[in-house]
Amino acid sequence: MVKNRDYPLYEREEYESFNQMVCRKAQKCGDELAFQYMRGKTIHNVTYQQYFNDILITGKYLSAYCSEGSHIAILGQNSYQWLVAFMAIVTSGNVAVPLDKELDAAGIQDLLLRSHSTICVYSDSYSDIAQELAEHSTVKFLSMRSLEQVQKSMNADFTMLKKWSGVSTSDLAALFFTSGTSGKSKGVMLSQENMIADINFACKNFFLSGDTLAVLPFYHAFGLLTSVFAPFNYEHTVFINSNLKNVKRDMLQARPQMMMLVPLFVETFYKTIWQTAKKQGAERKLRLGITISNFLLRLGIDIRKMLFRSVLSAFGGKLEYIICGGAPLQEKYVQEFRSMGIEVLNGYGITECSPVVATNRNLYHRDGSVGQILKGCRVRIQNGEIQVQGKNVMLGYYQDEAATQDAFEGNWFRTGDLGHIDADGFLFVTGRAKNLIILSNGENVSPEELENLLLDYELVKEVLVYAENEAITAEIFPNLEAPSEDMQKQLQDIIDVCNQKLPAYKRVQQLKIRQSEFPKTTTQKIKR
């Protein structure tokens, strides 16, 4: 086994624009598979050349409906046509506006107005909303099905390449609306330079040697730029999951070597593994296997693929890495998945940084950290806050100069996240500045630190920590599946145990029990 230690960054061809990247991939990988997806019971294969051709056709077709620089929204579930639309919009010099597919008609209409979109490309499942909005809007609605028909009926016009080569990579190319845990969403303005720089940077930290399954929503920068276009840059097949109900089926079809996920997925997978073991009466066997695995790994012996063959087969049999971001993940999941043969690598990013800032590496990682800062991206800790510089940092917030100015300190982007960097360059995120509890005695308390302690217990499913009348309060939604005769007492006992590990000013003084889950954003973060 290779020891967990520093080593040189990976080398990869770098690009200055999406146009250059997709053109180069078509030349180099032509008939190799870029994407796969299921429609009904049939797997559809798309080559690098076909993707490039479809981009050219779609870009030319859309140009007939607008002038260069137009804002074009995309609404729909993950799909191949979604990816064609995005790349066609951006490479043709227009601005892609990914819309949150979980919003209702009013929410979608609000984003269309705020983004000044003139066209909305939508998938069939949103035809009712598109029809409703079209009746009271000047926006032109185009279905992805119609784009697909155009692609089948036209040939790629390669003369468009010369025209598109003049598109400025520093101009606005995509407008991603944040789904923050508080306040109104802001439109993050990203250029091609921002996005392609982050892909170039990220591919130096992590090496992909197999196929992937894309399950995160494409309307988020993490789900699109990192989960799709970074693997695309590595020239491996991306299998597109269009519906979360089919994740298990698609894992067996795609047999991914790597997946990019948010903590909710990791926690669900973990829970499923243990529930399956319990149903099969194999809990003791699984625990013993983990104990043996950890012992042998300390001796440099790795037999995890043999020990946990049945566990790994549920993920397609080839899964080696999960890159996890979007929210904090408890260390216990990292350690247990490692014992079973899957390395969970925590990363850190924010939409405003296109989005990745740091990630743990294949063979150099530190539990509890979000990894090594990407080369080309600079990070400093200013008054406890993580601040970032680099080509990946956004142009600003769309038509919100006040928010843009507030987001920068000089030319450093203020993430609003708290953290520190250790002596080996690993970044640790400890919480959000705006969530910080400031007590009357001047002490500062990070609620995330206390929440993570409480989440180590099976009985605690969700928790928010905040100050109420100067008392640090833990509001808990208990795991109702966990056996409990006296919920209040058991939860208070957990708090008492956690309090013993903390200095007096950090201790939880008040317990509240919720009867329902906390309201969440579309990325499953609890709204504070």
Short mmCIF file of C-alpha atoms in Angstrom, two decimals:
data_model
loop_
_atom_site.label_atom_id
_atom_site.label_comp_id
_atom_site.label_asym_id
_atom_site.label_seq_id
_atom_site.Cartn_x
_atom_site.Cartn_y
_atom_site.Cartn_z
CA MET A 1 0.00 0.00 0.00
CA VAL A 2 1.13 3.56 -0.76
CA LYS A 3 1.63 5.59 2.37
CA ASN A 4 -0.53 8.65 3.03
CA ARG A 5 1.99 11.37 2.21
CA ASP A 6 2.58 14.33 -0.06
CA TYR A 7 3.46 13.73 -3.71
CA PRO A 8 3.58 15.77 -6.95
CA LEU A 9 0.40 17.15 -8.50
CA TYR A 10 -1.14 15.31 -11.43
CA GLU A 11 -0.44 16.64 -14.91
CA ARG A 12 -3.30 17.27 -17.32
CA GLU A 13 -3.74 19.28 -20.49
CA GLU A 14 -5.13 22.69 -19.54
CA TYR A 15 -7.70 24.72 -21.43
CA GLU A 16 -8.59 28.40 -21.68
CA SER A 17 -12.24 27.95 -22.69
CA PHE A 18 -15.01 25.38 -22.90
CA ASN A 19 -14.94 25.76 -26.67
CA GLN A 20 -11.29 24.71 -26.71
CA MET A 21 -11.94 21.80 -24.31
CA VAL A 22 -14.86 20.18 -26.16
CA CYS A 23 -13.15 20.70 -29.54
CA ARG A 24 -9.94 19.09 -28.30
CA LYS A 25 -11.80 16.14 -26.76
CA ALA A 26 -13.66 15.52 -30.03
CA GLN A 27 -10.34 15.50 -31.90
CA LYS A 28 -8.57 13.30 -29.38
CA CYS A 29 -11.31 10.94 -28.18
CA GLY A 30 -13.79 11.07 -31.11
CA ASP A 31 -15.53 7.68 -30.93
CA GLU A 32 -14.94 7.03 -27.23
CA LEU A 33 -17.92 7.27 -24.87
CA ALA A 34 -18.36 10.64 -23.18
CA PHE A 35 -21.84 10.07 -21.71
CA GLN A 36 -24.32 7.30 -21.04
CA TYR A 37 -27.89 7.51 -19.82
CA MET A 38 -30.98 5.36 -19.61
CA ARG A 39 -34.25 6.16 -21.34
CA GLY A 40 -36.80 3.57 -20.38
CA LYS A 41 -34.88 0.29 -20.31
CA THR A 42 -32.42 1.30 -23.02
CA ILE A 43 -28.90 2.61 -22.41
CA HIS A 44 -27.95 5.43 -24.77
CA ASN A 45 -24.30 6.03 -25.62
CA VAL A 46 -22.87 9.40 -26.65
CA THR A 47 -19.35 9.82 -28.05
CA TYR A 48 -17.14 12.86 -27.61
CA GLN A 49 -17.60 13.67 -31.30
CA GLN A 50 -21.39 13.42 -31.09
CA TYR A 51 -21.47 15.71 -28.06
CA PHE A 52 -19.37 18.27 -29.92
CA ASN A 53 -21.60 18.04 -33.00
CA ASP A 54 -24.76 18.45 -30.91
CA ILE A 55 -23.27 21.53 -29.22
CA LEU A 56 -22.53 23.12 -32.60
CA ILE A 57 -26.01 22.36 -33.96
CA THR A 58 -27.81 23.55 -30.80
CA GLY A 59 -25.68 26.68 -30.48
CA LYS A 60 -26.42 27.70 -34.06
CA TYR A 61 -30.13 26.95 -33.60
CA LEU A 62 -30.40 29.02 -30.40
CA SER A 63 -28.55 31.90 -32.07
CA ALA A 64 -31.48 32.27 -34.46
CA TYR A 65 -33.66 33.23 -31.48
CA CYS A 66 -31.36 35.75 -29.82
CA SER A 67 -28.41 38.06 -30.18
CA GLU A 68 -25.01 37.19 -28.67
CA GLY A 69 -24.85 37.82 -24.93
CA SER A 70 -28.48 36.82 -24.31
CA HIS A 71 -29.43 35.14 -21.05
CA ILE A 72 -30.83 31.66 -21.65
CA ALA A 73 -32.32 29.69 -18.75
CA ILE A 74 -32.23 25.88 -18.44
CA LEU A 75 -34.97 24.08 -16.54
CA GLY A 76 -35.16 20.34 -16.07
CA GLN A 77 -33.87 17.21 -14.40
CA ASN A 78 -30.35 15.95 -15.13
CA SER A 79 -30.12 14.83 -18.74
CA TYR A 80 -27.83 14.69 -21.73
CA GLN A 81 -29.81 17.47 -23.42
CA TRP A 82 -29.29 19.64 -20.33
CA LEU A 83 -25.53 19.30 -20.83
CA VAL A 84 -25.81 20.04 -24.56
CA ALA A 85 -27.88 23.16 -23.86
CA PHE A 86 -25.46 24.50 -21.23
CA MET A 87 -22.37 24.05 -23.38
CA ALA A 88 -24.08 25.38 -26.53
CA ILE A 89 -25.20 28.52 -24.68
CA VAL A 90 -21.80 29.23 -23.13
CA THR A 91 -19.59 28.47 -26.13
CA SER A 92 -21.77 30.57 -28.47
CA GLY A 93 -21.20 33.68 -26.36
CA ASN A 94 -24.49 33.67 -24.46
CA VAL A 95 -25.16 33.35 -20.73
CA ALA A 96 -26.48 30.09 -19.24
CA VAL A 97 -28.89 30.46 -16.32
CA PRO A 98 -29.41 27.08 -14.60
CA LEU A 99 -32.73 27.07 -12.73
CA ASP A 100 -33.51 25.13 -9.57
CA LYS A 101 -35.90 22.39 -10.75
CA GLU A 102 -37.34 22.07 -7.23
CA LEU A 103 -38.88 25.56 -7.34
CA ASP A 104 -42.56 26.09 -8.03
CA ALA A 105 -43.84 28.15 -10.96
CA ALA A 106 -43.68 31.40 -8.97
CA GLY A 107 -40.09 30.74 -7.92
CA ILE A 108 -39.04 29.93 -11.49
CA GLN A 109 -40.78 33.05 -12.79
CA ASP A 110 -38.94 35.13 -10.20
CA LEU A 111 -35.54 33.82 -11.35
CA LEU A 112 -36.43 34.30 -15.02
CA LEU A 113 -37.26 37.94 -14.31
CA ARG A 114 -34.28 38.59 -12.03
CA SER A 115 -31.84 37.00 -14.50
CA HIS A 116 -33.35 38.85 -17.50
CA SER A 117 -33.60 35.58 -19.41
CA THR A 118 -35.04 35.88 -22.92
CA ILE A 119 -35.19 32.13 -23.62
CA CYS A 120 -35.92 29.15 -21.37
CA VAL A 121 -34.92 25.65 -22.49
CA TYR A 122 -36.99 23.09 -20.58
CA SER A 123 -37.42 19.33 -20.35
CA ASP A 124 -40.72 17.50 -20.95
CA SER A 125 -41.45 17.03 -17.25
CA TYR A 126 -41.69 20.83 -16.89
CA SER A 127 -43.93 21.43 -19.92
CA ASP A 128 -46.92 22.32 -17.71
CA ILE A 129 -44.96 25.00 -15.89
CA ALA A 130 -43.47 26.25 -19.15
CA GLN A 131 -46.94 26.53 -20.69
CA GLU A 132 -48.29 28.33 -17.62
CA LEU A 133 -45.42 30.84 -17.56
CA ALA A 134 -45.43 31.37 -21.34
CA GLU A 135 -48.98 32.76 -21.17
CA HIS A 136 -47.84 35.75 -19.09
CA SER A 137 -44.22 36.19 -20.18
CA THR A 138 -42.13 37.53 -23.03
CA VAL A 139 -39.67 34.69 -22.51
CA LYS A 140 -39.40 32.27 -25.43
CA PHE A 141 -39.80 28.65 -24.22
CA LEU A 142 -38.02 25.90 -26.16
CA SER A 143 -38.34 22.22 -25.24
CA MET A 144 -35.29 19.99 -25.03
CA ARG A 145 -37.21 17.48 -27.16
CA SER A 146 -37.35 20.03 -29.99
CA LEU A 147 -33.60 20.60 -29.65
CA GLU A 148 -33.03 16.86 -29.88
CA GLN A 149 -35.07 16.70 -33.08
CA VAL A 150 -33.04 19.56 -34.53
CA GLN A 151 -29.82 17.69 -33.71
CA LYS A 152 -31.09 14.63 -35.59
CA SER A 153 -32.16 16.64 -38.65
CA MET A 154 -29.14 18.92 -39.09
CA ASN A 155 -25.43 18.49 -39.65
CA ALA A 156 -22.85 20.27 -37.51
CA ASP A 157 -21.70 23.57 -38.98
CA PHE A 158 -17.99 23.73 -38.20
CA THR A 159 -17.77 27.29 -39.54
CA MET A 160 -19.35 28.32 -36.21
CA LEU A 161 -16.03 27.49 -34.53
CA LYS A 162 -14.32 30.52 -36.03
CA LYS A 163 -17.10 32.79 -34.84
CA TRP A 164 -17.17 31.30 -31.36
CA SER A 165 -13.39 31.43 -31.01
CA GLY A 166 -13.76 35.20 -30.67
CA VAL A 167 -15.98 34.91 -27.57
CA SER A 168 -14.27 36.57 -24.60
CA THR A 169 -13.53 34.08 -21.82
CA SER A 170 -13.55 36.86 -19.22
CA ASP A 171 -17.17 37.91 -19.92
CA LEU A 172 -20.18 36.64 -18.01
CA ALA A 173 -20.96 33.08 -19.19
CA ALA A 174 -23.14 31.53 -16.47
CA LEU A 175 -25.40 32.79 -13.75
CA PHE A 176 -25.84 30.34 -10.84
CA PHE A 177 -28.35 31.25 -8.17
CA THR A 178 -27.25 30.27 -4.68
CA SER A 179 -29.56 28.33 -2.40
CA GLY A 180 -28.30 29.77 0.86
CA THR A 181 -29.57 28.63 4.25
CA SER A 182 -30.78 32.15 4.98
CA GLY A 183 -31.78 35.19 2.97
CA LYS A 184 -32.71 35.60 -0.70
CA SER A 185 -30.69 33.75 -3.34
CA LYS A 186 -28.05 35.76 -5.17
CA GLY A 187 -27.00 35.38 -8.79
CA VAL A 188 -23.34 34.36 -8.92
CA MET A 189 -21.70 35.59 -12.13
CA LEU A 190 -19.10 33.19 -13.54
CA SER A 191 -17.02 33.57 -16.69
CA GLN A 192 -15.61 30.77 -18.82
CA GLU A 193 -12.23 31.69 -17.39
CA ASN A 194 -13.55 31.19 -13.84
CA MET A 195 -15.08 27.79 -14.57
CA ILE A 196 -12.37 26.32 -16.79
CA ALA A 197 -9.64 27.48 -14.39
CA ASP A 198 -11.31 25.59 -11.55
CA ILE A 199 -11.55 22.44 -13.67
CA ASN A 200 -7.86 22.78 -14.56
CA PHE A 201 -6.98 23.29 -10.88
CA ALA A 202 -9.12 20.41 -9.54
CA CYS A 203 -7.74 17.86 -12.00
CA LYS A 204 -4.26 18.45 -10.56
CA ASN A 205 -5.34 17.37 -7.07
CA PHE A 206 -7.39 14.29 -7.92
CA PHE A 207 -6.69 11.63 -10.54
CA LEU A 208 -9.62 9.79 -12.11
CA SER A 209 -8.88 6.40 -13.63
CA GLY A 210 -12.41 5.12 -14.27
CA ASP A 211 -16.00 6.05 -15.05
CA THR A 212 -18.35 8.11 -12.91
CA LEU A 213 -22.03 8.39 -12.10
CA ALA A 214 -23.43 11.95 -11.96
CA VAL A 215 -26.30 12.22 -9.46
CA LEU A 216 -26.00 15.76 -8.08
CA PRO A 217 -28.26 18.38 -9.71
CA PHE A 218 -26.73 20.14 -12.70
CA TYR A 219 -28.21 23.50 -11.69
CA HIS A 220 -25.57 23.63 -8.94
CA ALA A 221 -21.94 24.38 -9.77
CA PHE A 222 -20.72 21.32 -7.82
CA GLY A 223 -23.13 19.01 -9.65
CA LEU A 224 -22.25 20.41 -13.08
CA LEU A 225 -18.69 21.72 -13.20
CA THR A 226 -17.09 19.30 -10.75
CA SER A 227 -19.23 16.16 -11.13
CA VAL A 228 -19.55 16.28 -14.94
CA PHE A 229 -17.00 18.48 -16.67
CA ALA A 230 -13.99 17.58 -14.51
CA PRO A 231 -14.49 13.82 -15.28
CA PHE A 232 -15.16 14.81 -18.91
CA ASN A 233 -11.74 16.47 -18.88
CA TYR A 234 -10.26 13.17 -17.66
CA GLU A 235 -11.80 11.46 -20.71
CA HIS A 236 -13.86 8.91 -18.83
CA THR A 237 -17.53 8.12 -19.31
CA VAL A 238 -20.06 10.04 -17.21
CA PHE A 239 -23.27 8.08 -16.64
CA ILE A 240 -26.14 10.55 -16.12
CA ASN A 241 -28.65 9.77 -13.39
CA SER A 242 -31.89 11.62 -14.15
CA ASN A 243 -33.90 10.48 -11.15
CA LEU A 244 -32.70 9.73 -7.63
CA LYS A 245 -35.14 6.80 -7.45
CA ASN A 246 -32.88 5.07 -9.96
CA VAL A 247 -29.53 5.63 -8.24
CA LYS A 248 -29.16 1.97 -7.24
CA ARG A 249 -30.03 0.77 -10.75
CA ASP A 250 -27.68 3.27 -12.36
CA MET A 251 -24.78 2.36 -10.05
CA LEU A 252 -25.07 -1.25 -11.19
CA GLN A 253 -25.16 -0.14 -14.84
CA ALA A 254 -22.41 2.50 -14.64
CA ARG A 255 -20.07 0.60 -12.27
CA PRO A 256 -18.39 3.90 -11.31
CA GLN A 257 -14.86 4.16 -10.00
CA MET A 258 -15.73 7.52 -8.41
CA MET A 259 -18.82 9.48 -7.43
CA MET A 260 -19.19 13.06 -6.23
CA LEU A 261 -21.79 13.36 -3.50
CA VAL A 262 -23.12 15.50 -0.68
CA PRO A 263 -23.14 14.10 2.90
CA LEU A 264 -26.80 13.07 2.73
CA PHE A 265 -25.93 10.42 0.13
CA VAL A 266 -22.97 9.12 2.13
CA GLU A 267 -25.06 8.88 5.27
CA THR A 268 -27.88 7.12 3.38
CA PHE A 269 -25.47 4.61 1.80
CA TYR A 270 -23.95 3.92 5.24
CA LYS A 271 -27.40 3.38 6.75
CA THR A 272 -28.40 1.05 3.90
CA ILE A 273 -25.27 -1.08 4.36
CA TRP A 274 -26.05 -1.66 8.02
CA GLN A 275 -29.80 -2.18 7.45
CA THR A 276 -29.01 -4.81 4.82
CA ALA A 277 -26.57 -6.53 7.17
CA LYS A 278 -29.21 -6.54 9.90
CA LYS A 279 -31.85 -8.08 7.60
CA GLN A 280 -29.40 -10.78 6.59
CA GLY A 281 -28.32 -11.42 10.18
CA ALA A 282 -24.79 -10.39 9.22
CA GLU A 283 -24.16 -7.40 11.54
CA ARG A 284 -21.64 -9.28 13.66
CA LYS A 285 -19.86 -10.54 10.55
CA LEU A 286 -19.65 -6.99 9.14
CA ARG A 287 -18.25 -5.60 12.41
CA LEU A 288 -15.69 -8.41 12.54
CA GLY A 289 -14.73 -7.73 8.93
CA ILE A 290 -14.13 -4.05 9.72
CA THR A 291 -11.98 -4.97 12.73
CA ILE A 292 -9.90 -7.41 10.67
CA SER A 293 -9.62 -4.91 7.80
CA ASN A 294 -8.34 -2.13 10.07
CA PHE A 295 -5.82 -4.46 11.72
CA LEU A 296 -4.43 -5.69 8.39
CA LEU A 297 -4.30 -2.16 6.92
CA ARG A 298 -2.03 -1.13 9.80
CA LEU A 299 0.27 -3.95 8.70
CA GLY A 300 0.14 -2.78 5.08
CA ILE A 301 -2.13 -5.66 3.96
CA ASP A 302 -5.23 -4.78 1.93
CA ILE A 303 -7.86 -7.49 1.41
CA ARG A 304 -10.88 -5.17 1.50
CA LYS A 305 -12.14 -6.10 -1.98
CA MET A 306 -12.36 -9.71 -0.86
CA LEU A 307 -13.70 -9.05 2.64
CA PHE A 308 -16.44 -6.68 1.51
CA ARG A 309 -17.24 -8.03 -1.95
CA SER A 310 -20.99 -8.12 -1.23
CA VAL A 311 -20.98 -4.53 0.09
CA LEU A 312 -18.99 -3.18 -2.86
CA SER A 313 -21.13 -5.05 -5.39
CA ALA A 314 -24.13 -2.89 -4.42
CA PHE A 315 -22.15 0.13 -5.72
CA GLY A 316 -21.33 -1.60 -9.00
CA GLY A 317 -18.22 -3.39 -7.74
CA LYS A 318 -15.63 -0.81 -8.87
CA LEU A 319 -16.24 2.15 -6.55
CA GLU A 320 -12.97 3.33 -5.00
CA TYR A 321 -13.58 7.00 -4.26
CA ILE A 322 -16.39 9.26 -3.11
CA ILE A 323 -15.61 12.97 -3.21
CA CYS A 324 -17.90 14.64 -0.72
CA GLY A 325 -18.71 18.34 -0.49
CA GLY A 326 -21.50 20.84 0.03
CA ALA A 327 -21.73 20.41 3.81
CA PRO A 328 -19.71 18.95 6.71
CA LEU A 329 -19.38 15.16 6.93
CA GLN A 330 -18.65 13.37 10.19
CA GLU A 331 -15.32 11.54 10.37
CA LYS A 332 -16.95 8.24 11.35
CA TYR A 333 -18.32 7.84 7.82
CA VAL A 334 -14.90 8.47 6.28
CA GLN A 335 -13.27 5.91 8.56
CA GLU A 336 -15.88 3.16 8.18
CA PHE A 337 -16.08 3.46 4.39
CA ARG A 338 -12.27 3.33 4.27
CA SER A 339 -12.38 0.11 6.28
CA MET A 340 -14.69 -1.36 3.64
CA GLY A 341 -12.59 -0.28 0.66
CA ILE A 342 -14.08 3.08 -0.36
CA GLU A 343 -12.06 6.24 0.28
CA VAL A 344 -14.29 9.21 1.07
CA LEU A 345 -12.38 12.38 0.23
CA ASN A 346 -13.81 15.55 1.71
CA GLY A 347 -13.54 18.71 -0.33
CA TYR A 348 -14.51 22.33 0.08
CA GLY A 349 -16.00 24.76 -2.35
CA ILE A 350 -18.46 27.56 -2.82
CA THR A 351 -20.37 28.61 -5.94
CA GLU A 352 -18.55 31.94 -5.95
CA CYS A 353 -15.26 30.03 -6.50
CA SER A 354 -16.52 27.95 -9.45
CA PRO A 355 -16.81 26.01 -7.01
CA VAL A 356 -13.80 23.99 -5.68
CA VAL A 357 -11.21 25.55 -3.36
CA ALA A 358 -9.67 22.46 -1.74
CA THR A 359 -9.95 18.68 -1.76
CA ASN A 360 -8.24 15.71 -0.22
CA ARG A 361 -6.11 13.83 -2.74
CA ASN A 362 -6.16 10.18 -3.84
CA LEU A 363 -3.10 9.27 -1.77
CA TYR A 364 -2.72 12.27 0.54
CA HIS A 365 -5.62 13.01 2.85
CA ARG A 366 -6.34 13.97 6.43
CA ASP A 367 -9.51 13.00 8.28
CA GLY A 368 -11.49 15.99 9.49
CA SER A 369 -9.98 18.29 6.86
CA VAL A 370 -11.34 19.35 3.47
CA GLY A 371 -7.95 18.71 1.90
CA GLN A 372 -5.19 20.52 0.09
CA ILE A 373 -5.83 23.94 -1.45
CA LEU A 374 -5.91 23.78 -5.25
CA LYS A 375 -2.79 25.00 -7.06
CA GLY A 376 -3.69 28.31 -8.70
CA CYS A 377 -6.07 29.11 -5.86
CA ARG A 378 -4.79 31.14 -2.91
CA VAL A 379 -6.31 30.98 0.55
CA ARG A 380 -5.70 33.04 3.67
CA ILE A 381 -7.33 33.01 7.10
CA GLN A 382 -8.30 36.54 8.08
CA ASN A 383 -9.79 36.96 11.56
CA GLY A 384 -10.74 33.28 11.41
CA GLU A 385 -12.48 33.61 8.02
CA ILE A 386 -11.44 31.65 4.91
CA GLN A 387 -10.68 34.10 2.08
CA VAL A 388 -9.81 33.19 -1.51
CA GLN A 389 -8.00 34.64 -4.52
CA GLY A 390 -7.61 33.11 -7.97
CA LYS A 391 -8.92 32.91 -11.52
CA ASN A 392 -11.78 30.78 -10.22
CA VAL A 393 -13.26 33.61 -8.10
CA MET A 394 -16.53 35.03 -9.46
CA LEU A 395 -17.08 38.29 -11.31
CA GLY A 396 -19.59 39.37 -8.65
CA TYR A 397 -23.29 39.12 -7.85
CA TYR A 398 -25.69 39.93 -10.67
CA GLN A 399 -27.05 43.47 -10.36
CA ASP A 400 -26.15 43.62 -6.67
CA GLU A 401 -23.18 45.92 -6.24
CA ALA A 402 -23.66 46.25 -2.48
CA ALA A 403 -23.52 42.48 -1.94
CA THR A 404 -20.51 42.24 -4.27
CA GLN A 405 -18.58 44.89 -2.37
CA ASP A 406 -19.45 43.24 0.93
CA ALA A 407 -18.16 39.89 -0.39
CA PHE A 408 -14.62 41.18 -0.93
CA GLU A 409 -11.89 42.49 1.33
CA GLY A 410 -9.58 44.18 -1.13
CA ASN A 411 -9.19 41.55 -3.84
CA TRP A 412 -9.82 38.64 -1.47
CA PHE A 413 -13.21 36.91 -1.65
CA ARG A 414 -14.74 36.47 1.79
CA THR A 415 -16.32 33.01 1.92
CA GLY A 416 -18.08 33.60 5.24
CA ASP A 417 -16.70 30.24 6.41
CA LEU A 418 -14.44 29.89 9.44
CA GLY A 419 -11.39 27.67 9.41
CA HIS A 420 -7.68 27.14 9.72
CA ILE A 421 -4.79 25.64 7.74
CA ASP A 422 -2.42 23.19 9.40
CA ALA A 423 1.35 22.96 8.96
CA ASP A 424 0.99 20.53 6.03
CA GLY A 425 -1.40 22.78 4.11
CA PHE A 426 -4.63 20.95 4.93
CA LEU A 427 -7.65 23.23 5.23
CA PHE A 428 -10.14 22.72 8.06
CA VAL A 429 -13.59 24.33 8.04
CA THR A 430 -15.04 24.93 11.50
CA GLY A 431 -18.28 26.76 10.76
CA ARG A 432 -20.01 29.79 9.28
CA ALA A 433 -19.15 33.28 10.49
CA LYS A 434 -22.79 34.39 10.38
CA ASN A 435 -23.81 31.38 12.52
CA LEU A 436 -21.27 32.21 15.24
CA ILE A 437 -22.82 32.56 18.69
CA ILE A 438 -21.35 35.59 20.47
CA LEU A 439 -22.07 35.45 24.20
CA SER A 440 -22.37 38.49 26.47
CA ASN A 441 -19.08 37.52 28.15
CA GLY A 442 -17.32 37.98 24.78
CA GLU A 443 -16.79 34.28 24.08
CA ASN A 444 -17.49 32.96 20.57
CA VAL A 445 -19.08 29.56 20.03
CA SER A 446 -19.31 27.73 16.70
CA PRO A 447 -22.68 25.92 16.62
CA GLU A 448 -21.37 23.48 13.99
CA GLU A 449 -18.78 22.17 16.47
CA LEU A 450 -21.51 21.29 18.96
CA GLU A 451 -23.83 19.92 16.29
CA ASN A 452 -21.14 17.54 15.04
CA LEU A 453 -20.60 16.22 18.57
CA LEU A 454 -24.30 15.49 19.00
CA LEU A 455 -24.66 13.94 15.53
CA ASP A 456 -22.26 11.18 16.56
CA TYR A 457 -25.17 9.59 18.43
CA GLU A 458 -27.69 7.37 16.64
CA LEU A 459 -30.63 8.94 18.49
CA VAL A 460 -29.84 12.39 17.03
CA LYS A 461 -31.01 12.59 13.41
CA GLU A 462 -30.89 16.38 12.95
CA VAL A 463 -29.83 19.21 15.22
CA LEU A 464 -29.45 22.97 15.25
CA VAL A 465 -27.57 24.80 17.99
CA TYR A 466 -28.26 28.48 18.66
CA ALA A 467 -28.46 31.00 21.50
CA GLU A 468 -31.82 31.74 23.10
CA ASN A 469 -31.85 34.32 25.90
CA GLU A 470 -28.08 33.82 26.34
CA ALA A 471 -28.58 30.07 26.79
CA ILE A 472 -26.92 27.78 24.24
CA THR A 473 -29.79 25.68 22.94
CA ALA A 474 -29.77 22.37 21.06
CA GLU A 475 -32.92 21.76 19.05
CA ILE A 476 -33.01 18.09 18.09
CA PHE A 477 -35.12 16.06 15.70
CA PRO A 478 -34.60 12.54 17.05
CA ASN A 479 -34.11 9.40 15.00
CA LEU A 480 -37.52 7.89 15.55
CA GLU A 481 -36.28 4.55 14.23
CA ALA A 482 -33.94 4.29 17.20
CA PRO A 483 -35.48 2.53 20.20
CA SER A 484 -36.40 4.97 22.96
CA GLU A 485 -38.56 4.65 26.07
CA ASP A 486 -37.75 8.09 27.47
CA MET A 487 -36.66 10.33 24.60
CA GLN A 488 -36.17 13.47 26.72
CA LYS A 489 -33.96 11.71 29.25
CA GLN A 490 -31.88 9.89 26.66
CA LEU A 491 -31.24 13.08 24.69
CA GLN A 492 -30.36 14.98 27.86
CA ASP A 493 -27.91 12.19 28.80
CA ILE A 494 -26.24 12.61 25.38
CA ILE A 495 -25.95 16.36 25.92
CA ASP A 496 -24.47 15.79 29.39
CA VAL A 497 -21.81 13.46 27.97
CA CYS A 498 -20.93 15.97 25.24
CA ASN A 499 -20.82 18.83 27.73
CA GLN A 500 -18.15 17.01 29.74
CA LYS A 501 -15.83 17.33 26.72
CA LEU A 502 -16.36 21.09 26.46
CA PRO A 503 -15.26 24.18 28.37
CA ALA A 504 -18.03 25.70 30.51
CA TYR A 505 -18.88 28.56 28.11
CA LYS A 506 -19.51 26.13 25.19
CA ARG A 507 -21.84 23.78 27.02
CA VAL A 508 -25.43 23.24 25.88
CA GLN A 509 -27.78 24.57 28.53
CA GLN A 510 -31.16 23.94 26.97
CA LEU A 511 -32.75 21.08 25.02
CA LYS A 512 -35.67 21.33 22.62
CA ILE A 513 -37.18 18.33 20.83
CA ARG A 514 -38.72 18.70 17.36
CA GLN A 515 -41.58 16.57 16.10
CA SER A 516 -40.65 17.01 12.43
CA GLU A 517 -37.56 17.48 10.27
CA PHE A 518 -36.05 20.93 9.89
CA PRO A 519 -36.94 22.85 6.71
CA LYS A 520 -34.14 22.48 4.17
CA THR A 521 -32.78 24.06 1.02
CA THR A 522 -32.89 22.13 -2.26
CA THR A 523 -29.35 20.92 -1.50
CA GLN A 524 -30.62 19.43 1.78
CA LYS A 525 -28.95 21.96 4.06
CA ILE A 526 -30.97 22.93 7.12
CA LYS A 527 -32.32 26.47 6.89
CA ARG A 528 -31.13 28.44 9.89
#
